mmCIF file of C-alpha atoms in Angstrom:
data_model
loop_
_atom_site.group_PDB
_atom_site.id
_atom_site.type_symbol
_atom_site.label_atom_id
_atom_site.label_comp_id
_atom_site.label_asym_id
_atom_site.label_seq_id
_atom_site.Cartn_x
_atom_site.Cartn_y
_atom_site.Cartn_z
ATOM 1 C CA UNK J 39 -40.537 -22.287 47.195
ATOM 2 C CA UNK J 40 -39.235 -18.737 46.743
ATOM 3 C CA UNK J 41 -36.160 -17.465 48.523
ATOM 4 C CA UNK J 42 -38.287 -15.125 50.589
ATOM 5 C CA UNK J 43 -40.599 -17.876 51.749
ATOM 6 C CA UNK J 44 -37.709 -20.280 52.229
ATOM 7 C CA UNK J 45 -36.188 -17.984 54.806
ATOM 8 C CA UNK J 46 -39.393 -17.050 56.623
ATOM 9 C CA UNK J 47 -39.081 -18.017 60.319
ATOM 10 C CA UNK J 48 -41.369 -20.713 61.629
ATOM 11 C CA UNK J 49 -42.703 -19.378 64.900
ATOM 12 C CA UNK J 50 -44.094 -22.739 65.980
ATOM 13 C CA UNK J 51 -40.659 -24.375 66.007
ATOM 14 C CA UNK J 52 -38.491 -21.444 67.119
ATOM 15 C CA UNK J 53 -36.946 -21.735 70.534
ATOM 16 C CA UNK J 54 -36.570 -18.519 72.461
ATOM 17 C CA UNK J 55 -33.455 -17.633 74.382
ATOM 18 C CA UNK J 56 -33.561 -15.881 77.740
ATOM 19 C CA UNK J 57 -32.180 -12.338 77.606
ATOM 20 C CA UNK J 58 -30.032 -12.948 80.665
ATOM 21 C CA UNK J 59 -28.281 -16.004 79.183
ATOM 22 C CA UNK J 60 -24.599 -15.324 78.480
ATOM 23 C CA UNK J 61 -23.341 -18.560 76.918
ATOM 24 C CA UNK J 62 -24.539 -19.834 73.552
ATOM 25 C CA UNK J 63 -26.933 -22.685 74.196
ATOM 26 C CA UNK J 64 -27.275 -24.990 71.194
ATOM 27 C CA UNK J 65 -30.803 -25.254 69.867
ATOM 28 C CA UNK J 66 -32.541 -28.631 69.653
ATOM 29 C CA UNK J 67 -32.762 -29.614 65.988
ATOM 30 C CA UNK J 68 -34.863 -32.482 64.602
ATOM 31 C CA UNK J 69 -33.014 -35.686 63.816
ATOM 32 C CA UNK J 70 -32.559 -36.886 60.251
ATOM 33 C CA UNK J 71 -35.413 -39.154 59.114
ATOM 34 C CA UNK J 72 -34.806 -42.811 59.740
ATOM 35 C CA UNK J 73 -36.102 -43.706 56.259
ATOM 36 C CA UNK J 74 -34.454 -42.483 53.098
ATOM 37 C CA UNK J 75 -31.332 -41.163 54.776
ATOM 38 C CA UNK J 76 -28.768 -40.167 52.178
ATOM 39 C CA UNK J 77 -31.241 -39.065 49.511
ATOM 40 C CA UNK J 78 -31.577 -35.482 48.367
ATOM 41 C CA UNK J 79 -35.297 -35.370 49.213
ATOM 42 C CA UNK J 80 -34.691 -36.500 52.783
ATOM 43 C CA UNK J 81 -31.934 -33.895 53.173
ATOM 44 C CA UNK J 82 -34.176 -31.087 51.900
ATOM 45 C CA UNK J 83 -36.978 -32.311 54.165
ATOM 46 C CA UNK J 84 -34.596 -32.221 57.117
ATOM 47 C CA UNK J 85 -33.210 -28.718 56.499
ATOM 48 C CA UNK J 86 -36.729 -27.344 56.030
ATOM 49 C CA UNK J 87 -37.597 -28.588 59.526
ATOM 50 C CA UNK J 88 -34.598 -26.946 61.161
ATOM 51 C CA UNK J 89 -35.949 -23.951 63.157
ATOM 52 C CA UNK J 90 -34.978 -20.458 62.100
ATOM 53 C CA UNK J 91 -33.263 -18.034 64.455
ATOM 54 C CA UNK J 92 -34.629 -14.747 65.658
ATOM 55 C CA UNK J 93 -32.457 -11.649 65.297
ATOM 56 C CA UNK J 94 -31.569 -11.800 68.993
ATOM 57 C CA UNK J 95 -30.645 -15.483 68.862
ATOM 58 C CA UNK J 96 -28.550 -14.959 65.744
ATOM 59 C CA UNK J 97 -26.713 -11.993 67.263
ATOM 60 C CA UNK J 98 -25.995 -13.902 70.483
ATOM 61 C CA UNK J 99 -24.634 -16.969 68.643
ATOM 62 C CA UNK J 100 -22.562 -14.900 66.202
ATOM 63 C CA UNK J 101 -20.973 -12.902 69.016
ATOM 64 C CA UNK J 102 -20.250 -16.086 70.954
ATOM 65 C CA UNK J 103 -18.485 -17.633 67.967
ATOM 66 C CA UNK J 104 -16.572 -14.459 67.123
ATOM 67 C CA UNK J 105 -15.412 -13.855 70.707
ATOM 68 C CA UNK J 106 -14.825 -17.398 71.992
ATOM 69 C CA UNK J 107 -14.784 -19.499 68.785
ATOM 70 C CA UNK J 108 -17.695 -21.542 70.130
ATOM 71 C CA UNK J 109 -18.021 -24.321 67.536
ATOM 72 C CA UNK J 110 -21.536 -25.216 68.706
ATOM 73 C CA UNK J 111 -22.637 -21.648 68.043
ATOM 74 C CA UNK J 112 -21.190 -21.773 64.522
ATOM 75 C CA UNK J 113 -22.894 -25.134 63.923
ATOM 76 C CA UNK J 114 -26.240 -23.689 64.980
ATOM 77 C CA UNK J 115 -25.800 -20.722 62.636
ATOM 78 C CA UNK J 116 -24.938 -23.004 59.706
ATOM 79 C CA UNK J 117 -27.770 -25.476 60.311
ATOM 80 C CA UNK J 118 -30.369 -22.745 60.604
ATOM 81 C CA UNK J 119 -29.410 -21.386 57.162
ATOM 82 C CA UNK J 120 -29.142 -24.637 55.196
ATOM 83 C CA UNK J 121 -32.585 -24.079 53.673
ATOM 84 C CA UNK J 122 -31.246 -20.828 52.223
ATOM 85 C CA UNK J 123 -28.555 -22.772 50.376
ATOM 86 C CA UNK J 124 -31.132 -25.187 48.959
ATOM 87 C CA UNK J 125 -33.198 -22.284 47.672
ATOM 88 C CA UNK J 126 -30.231 -20.492 46.085
ATOM 89 C CA UNK J 127 -28.874 -23.686 44.511
ATOM 90 C CA UNK J 128 -32.253 -24.335 42.883
ATOM 91 C CA UNK J 129 -31.772 -21.154 40.831
ATOM 92 C CA UNK J 130 -28.784 -22.708 39.028
ATOM 93 C CA UNK J 131 -30.288 -26.004 37.893
ATOM 94 C CA UNK J 132 -30.323 -24.813 34.267
ATOM 95 C CA UNK J 133 -26.589 -25.367 33.908
ATOM 96 C CA UNK J 134 -26.830 -29.154 33.965
ATOM 97 C CA UNK J 135 -25.072 -29.542 37.330
ATOM 98 C CA UNK J 136 -26.738 -31.951 39.810
ATOM 99 C CA UNK J 137 -28.744 -30.169 42.507
ATOM 100 C CA UNK J 138 -26.917 -32.077 45.240
ATOM 101 C CA UNK J 139 -23.545 -30.838 43.978
ATOM 102 C CA UNK J 140 -24.764 -27.251 43.883
ATOM 103 C CA UNK J 141 -26.079 -27.555 47.445
ATOM 104 C CA UNK J 142 -22.792 -29.019 48.618
ATOM 105 C CA UNK J 143 -20.804 -26.133 47.163
ATOM 106 C CA UNK J 144 -23.300 -23.630 48.537
ATOM 107 C CA UNK J 145 -22.873 -25.136 52.002
ATOM 108 C CA UNK J 146 -19.152 -24.479 51.733
ATOM 109 C CA UNK J 147 -19.916 -20.846 50.928
ATOM 110 C CA UNK J 148 -22.280 -20.690 53.901
ATOM 111 C CA UNK J 149 -19.600 -21.988 56.276
ATOM 112 C CA UNK J 150 -17.131 -19.425 54.939
ATOM 113 C CA UNK J 151 -19.724 -16.709 55.510
ATOM 114 C CA UNK J 152 -20.358 -17.796 59.107
ATOM 115 C CA UNK J 153 -16.623 -17.785 59.776
ATOM 116 C CA UNK J 154 -16.229 -14.210 58.495
ATOM 117 C CA UNK J 155 -19.554 -12.751 59.655
ATOM 118 C CA UNK J 156 -19.319 -9.723 61.920
ATOM 119 C CA UNK J 157 -22.619 -9.225 63.786
ATOM 120 C CA UNK J 158 -21.552 -5.755 64.902
ATOM 121 C CA UNK J 159 -21.989 -4.422 61.344
ATOM 122 C CA UNK J 160 -25.753 -4.427 61.796
ATOM 123 C CA UNK J 161 -26.624 -6.770 58.898
ATOM 124 C CA UNK J 162 -28.382 -10.117 59.249
ATOM 125 C CA UNK J 163 -26.387 -13.230 58.416
ATOM 126 C CA UNK J 164 -28.722 -14.084 55.535
ATOM 127 C CA UNK J 165 -27.796 -10.855 53.698
ATOM 128 C CA UNK J 166 -24.101 -11.548 54.158
ATOM 129 C CA UNK J 167 -24.154 -15.278 53.483
ATOM 130 C CA UNK J 168 -26.060 -15.175 50.218
ATOM 131 C CA UNK J 169 -23.110 -13.534 48.447
ATOM 132 C CA UNK J 170 -20.696 -16.212 49.679
ATOM 133 C CA UNK J 171 -23.121 -18.984 48.717
ATOM 134 C CA UNK J 172 -23.549 -17.634 45.193
ATOM 135 C CA UNK J 173 -19.816 -17.050 44.776
ATOM 136 C CA UNK J 174 -19.002 -20.643 45.683
ATOM 137 C CA UNK J 175 -21.705 -22.017 43.363
ATOM 138 C CA UNK J 176 -20.552 -19.751 40.525
ATOM 139 C CA UNK J 177 -16.987 -20.973 40.869
ATOM 140 C CA UNK J 178 -18.105 -24.605 40.854
ATOM 141 C CA UNK J 179 -20.275 -24.177 37.752
ATOM 142 C CA UNK J 180 -17.472 -22.475 35.839
ATOM 143 C CA UNK J 181 -15.079 -25.299 36.699
ATOM 144 C CA UNK J 182 -17.450 -28.137 35.831
ATOM 145 C CA UNK J 183 -19.899 -26.887 33.204
ATOM 146 C CA UNK J 184 -17.484 -27.353 30.327
ATOM 147 C CA UNK J 185 -14.224 -29.215 29.813
ATOM 148 C CA UNK J 186 -12.808 -26.009 28.328
ATOM 149 C CA UNK J 187 -12.990 -22.938 30.543
ATOM 150 C CA UNK J 188 -15.249 -20.337 28.958
ATOM 151 C CA UNK J 189 -15.290 -17.574 31.582
ATOM 152 C CA UNK J 190 -11.920 -16.537 32.916
ATOM 153 C CA UNK J 191 -12.309 -12.761 33.270
ATOM 154 C CA UNK J 192 -14.680 -10.661 35.347
ATOM 155 C CA UNK J 193 -16.589 -9.522 32.242
ATOM 156 C CA UNK J 194 -16.920 -13.096 30.960
ATOM 157 C CA UNK J 195 -18.202 -14.316 34.324
ATOM 158 C CA UNK J 196 -20.808 -11.575 34.366
ATOM 159 C CA UNK J 197 -21.931 -12.506 30.851
ATOM 160 C CA UNK J 198 -21.946 -16.236 31.596
ATOM 161 C CA UNK J 199 -24.495 -15.899 34.398
ATOM 162 C CA UNK J 200 -26.586 -13.111 32.848
ATOM 163 C CA UNK J 201 -26.511 -13.421 29.062
ATOM 164 C CA UNK J 202 -29.151 -16.123 28.607
ATOM 165 C CA UNK J 203 -31.588 -14.566 31.075
ATOM 166 C CA UNK J 204 -31.216 -11.152 29.443
ATOM 167 C CA UNK J 205 -31.544 -12.270 25.811
ATOM 168 C CA UNK J 206 -34.866 -10.989 24.419
ATOM 169 C CA UNK J 207 -35.325 -14.059 22.160
ATOM 170 C CA UNK J 208 -33.791 -17.487 21.590
ATOM 171 C CA UNK J 209 -32.441 -16.377 18.218
ATOM 172 C CA UNK J 210 -28.984 -14.959 17.611
ATOM 173 C CA UNK J 211 -28.476 -11.443 18.901
ATOM 174 C CA UNK J 212 -28.849 -8.562 16.482
ATOM 175 C CA UNK J 213 -26.307 -5.705 16.502
ATOM 176 C CA UNK J 214 -28.784 -3.484 18.382
ATOM 177 C CA UNK J 215 -29.436 -6.216 20.981
ATOM 178 C CA UNK J 216 -25.684 -6.730 21.417
ATOM 179 C CA UNK J 217 -25.216 -3.023 22.035
ATOM 180 C CA UNK J 218 -28.122 -2.907 24.496
ATOM 181 C CA UNK J 219 -26.853 -5.915 26.462
ATOM 182 C CA UNK J 220 -23.310 -4.571 26.519
ATOM 183 C CA UNK J 221 -24.597 -1.300 27.949
ATOM 184 C CA UNK J 222 -26.864 -2.989 30.487
ATOM 185 C CA UNK J 223 -24.129 -5.329 31.742
ATOM 186 C CA UNK J 224 -21.334 -2.764 31.426
ATOM 187 C CA UNK J 225 -19.177 -4.915 29.130
ATOM 188 C CA UNK J 226 -17.828 -4.643 25.595
ATOM 189 C CA UNK J 227 -19.966 -5.613 22.627
ATOM 190 C CA UNK J 228 -17.229 -7.960 21.427
ATOM 191 C CA UNK J 229 -17.412 -9.800 24.762
ATOM 192 C CA UNK J 230 -21.166 -10.257 24.340
ATOM 193 C CA UNK J 231 -20.720 -11.752 20.844
ATOM 194 C CA UNK J 232 -17.911 -14.044 21.982
ATOM 195 C CA UNK J 233 -19.847 -15.373 24.982
ATOM 196 C CA UNK J 234 -22.947 -15.968 22.851
ATOM 197 C CA UNK J 235 -20.877 -18.108 20.472
ATOM 198 C CA UNK J 236 -19.305 -20.032 23.363
ATOM 199 C CA UNK J 237 -22.620 -20.715 25.057
ATOM 200 C CA UNK J 238 -24.161 -21.867 21.778
ATOM 201 C CA UNK J 239 -21.440 -24.455 21.276
ATOM 202 C CA UNK J 240 -21.568 -27.900 22.842
ATOM 203 C CA UNK J 241 -19.094 -30.416 24.161
ATOM 204 C CA UNK J 242 -18.476 -33.646 22.277
ATOM 205 C CA UNK J 243 -17.712 -36.809 24.191
ATOM 206 C CA UNK J 244 -14.276 -38.150 23.321
ATOM 207 C CA UNK J 245 -15.482 -41.717 23.747
ATOM 208 C CA UNK J 246 -18.792 -42.977 22.381
ATOM 209 C CA UNK J 247 -21.392 -45.098 24.127
ATOM 210 C CA UNK J 248 -22.043 -48.808 23.688
ATOM 211 C CA UNK J 249 -25.025 -48.403 21.396
ATOM 212 C CA UNK J 250 -25.072 -49.209 17.689
ATOM 213 C CA UNK J 251 -26.293 -45.757 16.716
ATOM 214 C CA UNK J 252 -24.263 -43.303 14.656
ATOM 215 C CA UNK J 253 -23.627 -41.205 17.774
ATOM 216 C CA UNK J 254 -21.638 -44.114 19.194
ATOM 217 C CA UNK J 255 -18.849 -43.286 16.731
ATOM 218 C CA UNK J 256 -16.822 -40.765 18.715
ATOM 219 C CA UNK J 257 -13.636 -38.749 18.019
ATOM 220 C CA UNK J 258 -11.568 -41.358 19.839
ATOM 221 C CA UNK J 259 -12.118 -43.580 16.794
ATOM 222 C CA UNK J 260 -10.331 -41.258 14.409
ATOM 223 C CA UNK J 261 -8.149 -39.211 16.763
ATOM 224 C CA UNK J 262 -6.325 -42.169 18.277
ATOM 225 C CA UNK J 263 -2.689 -42.559 17.217
ATOM 226 C CA UNK J 264 -1.466 -46.088 17.795
ATOM 227 C CA UNK J 265 1.835 -45.679 15.978
ATOM 228 C CA UNK J 266 3.722 -45.022 19.212
ATOM 229 C CA UNK J 267 1.960 -47.715 21.243
ATOM 230 C CA UNK J 268 4.635 -50.214 22.454
ATOM 231 C CA UNK J 269 3.047 -53.383 21.091
ATOM 232 C CA UNK J 270 2.299 -51.681 17.772
ATOM 233 C CA UNK J 271 5.907 -50.549 17.467
ATOM 234 C CA UNK J 272 7.183 -54.039 18.256
ATOM 235 C CA UNK J 273 4.869 -55.555 15.640
ATOM 236 C CA UNK J 274 5.929 -52.954 13.072
ATOM 237 C CA UNK J 275 9.603 -53.616 13.774
ATOM 238 C CA UNK J 276 9.070 -57.369 13.383
ATOM 239 C CA UNK J 277 7.184 -56.825 10.116
ATOM 240 C CA UNK J 278 9.945 -54.572 8.768
ATOM 241 C CA UNK J 279 12.526 -57.186 9.667
ATOM 242 C CA UNK J 280 10.556 -59.910 7.882
ATOM 243 C CA UNK J 281 10.141 -57.708 4.837
ATOM 244 C CA UNK J 282 13.805 -56.779 4.814
ATOM 245 C CA UNK J 283 16.915 -58.879 5.486
ATOM 246 C CA UNK J 284 15.029 -61.970 6.655
ATOM 247 C CA UNK J 285 12.896 -62.015 3.532
ATOM 248 C CA UNK J 286 16.008 -61.688 1.362
ATOM 249 C CA UNK J 287 17.588 -64.626 3.205
ATOM 250 C CA UNK J 288 14.505 -66.765 2.635
ATOM 251 C CA UNK J 289 14.468 -65.876 -1.067
ATOM 252 C CA UNK J 290 18.160 -66.675 -1.494
ATOM 253 C CA UNK J 291 17.517 -70.157 -0.039
ATOM 254 C CA UNK J 292 15.291 -70.951 -3.073
ATOM 255 C CA UNK J 293 16.472 -72.141 -6.442
ATOM 256 C CA UNK J 294 16.569 -69.584 -9.235
ATOM 257 C CA UNK J 295 13.305 -70.635 -10.911
ATOM 258 C CA UNK J 296 11.347 -70.782 -7.661
ATOM 259 C CA UNK J 297 12.732 -67.392 -6.599
ATOM 260 C CA UNK J 298 11.732 -65.793 -9.897
ATOM 261 C CA UNK J 299 8.203 -67.220 -9.675
ATOM 262 C CA UNK J 300 7.706 -65.925 -6.117
ATOM 263 C CA UNK J 301 9.084 -62.487 -6.942
ATOM 264 C CA UNK J 302 6.980 -62.191 -10.098
ATOM 265 C CA UNK J 303 3.818 -63.351 -8.345
ATOM 266 C CA UNK J 304 4.135 -61.714 -4.905
ATOM 267 C CA UNK J 305 6.889 -59.138 -4.654
ATOM 268 C CA UNK J 306 6.615 -57.302 -7.953
ATOM 269 C CA UNK J 307 3.272 -55.480 -7.869
ATOM 270 C CA UNK J 308 1.601 -53.441 -10.572
ATOM 271 C CA UNK J 309 -0.410 -50.247 -10.057
ATOM 272 C CA UNK J 310 -3.473 -52.263 -8.995
ATOM 273 C CA UNK J 311 -1.587 -54.184 -6.323
ATOM 274 C CA UNK J 312 -1.450 -57.434 -8.297
ATOM 275 C CA UNK J 313 1.522 -59.546 -9.336
ATOM 276 C CA UNK J 314 3.115 -58.483 -12.598
ATOM 277 C CA UNK J 315 2.896 -62.006 -14.077
ATOM 278 C CA UNK J 316 0.148 -64.626 -14.098
ATOM 279 C CA UNK J 317 0.539 -68.384 -13.852
ATOM 280 C CA UNK J 318 0.075 -68.631 -17.615
ATOM 281 C CA UNK J 319 2.718 -65.960 -18.270
ATOM 282 C CA UNK J 320 5.272 -67.894 -16.224
ATOM 283 C CA UNK J 321 4.182 -71.210 -17.780
ATOM 284 C CA UNK J 322 4.981 -69.792 -21.207
ATOM 285 C CA UNK J 323 8.412 -68.564 -20.081
ATOM 286 C CA UNK J 324 9.512 -71.866 -18.569
ATOM 287 C CA UNK J 325 7.714 -74.170 -21.046
ATOM 288 C CA UNK J 326 5.700 -75.898 -18.351
ATOM 289 C CA UNK J 327 1.998 -76.028 -17.454
ATOM 290 C CA UNK J 328 0.294 -73.392 -15.334
ATOM 291 C CA UNK J 329 -0.517 -76.100 -12.788
ATOM 292 C CA UNK J 330 3.196 -76.924 -12.493
ATOM 293 C CA UNK J 331 3.969 -73.235 -11.902
ATOM 294 C CA UNK J 332 1.348 -73.175 -9.125
ATOM 295 C CA UNK J 333 2.913 -76.253 -7.494
ATOM 296 C CA UNK J 334 6.396 -74.680 -7.570
ATOM 297 C CA UNK J 335 4.966 -71.459 -6.142
ATOM 298 C CA UNK J 336 3.179 -73.281 -3.308
ATOM 299 C CA UNK J 337 6.269 -75.285 -2.417
ATOM 300 C CA UNK J 338 8.494 -72.183 -2.454
ATOM 301 C CA UNK J 339 6.114 -70.185 -0.270
ATOM 302 C CA UNK J 340 5.851 -73.044 2.218
ATOM 303 C CA UNK J 341 9.627 -73.250 2.459
ATOM 304 C CA UNK J 342 9.976 -69.504 2.933
ATOM 305 C CA UNK J 343 7.218 -69.433 5.568
ATOM 306 C CA UNK J 344 8.998 -72.094 7.579
ATOM 307 C CA UNK J 345 12.290 -70.185 7.455
ATOM 308 C CA UNK J 346 10.661 -66.880 8.486
ATOM 309 C CA UNK J 347 8.830 -68.494 11.398
ATOM 310 C CA UNK J 348 12.069 -70.072 12.592
ATOM 311 C CA UNK J 349 13.843 -66.699 12.412
ATOM 312 C CA UNK J 350 10.999 -64.932 14.259
ATOM 313 C CA UNK J 351 11.108 -67.458 17.087
#
């Protein structure tokens, strides 16, 4: 439905108002459907059945609200123009914002327009309200379209809402096309290039989804810093303590041979991360079998583990 057709009065549902009537009489509007209440389709169906106002009816209601702050008159003006909001909001569906959200913001703009509308200026409410509706929708899109604000100046806002529709092709703009767009929109060529780059970029979800696909691996996986997390710091402090004074105390509780075997096998590492001496190397030093060295090592480690667990508790 085009905007022009959306606002065309329906003569078969319009209620006329006597010329001699002085107080704003609220018009009888259809009730919301009993089925499907709360859905977007039922809302649109409802607002399309709300009767339009004639110029005389609109003038009478607007004057009543402006002079006496008649809330019923303002309500009638708002309800009769809700279909206009639906039509305008439909023009902005390409930005990925839900239609219902756009309509909601447009309704706020409509209410602001009704509050500020001066019927004595000679313009119909529809001509005045459409600017407020678009302004409110524009503001909402700019706040919610991207996590990072991409249009903060007047020139950027103009480019944001007009660049894509004015691009001659889907390809990157050529220098001549940049110059032509800058002239047509009355902005700088550098602003056109910058906005094209910003619109071409996309947001990346910080957290991935629950699927097993590659896209499930999100920046949160490699951006997270757990070093300052309380439990991680407590665990690191406990590990440092076990690797420091407590470990030295456990080693000193061993006899000299057992301590040397443990240090050579577990605490003295080579470039590959292995112990500097094998069981056979230590067996040759102490004149015992490799199996005996393994038994001494196992016994020493068991004793040390018991001491460290007691200290940790």
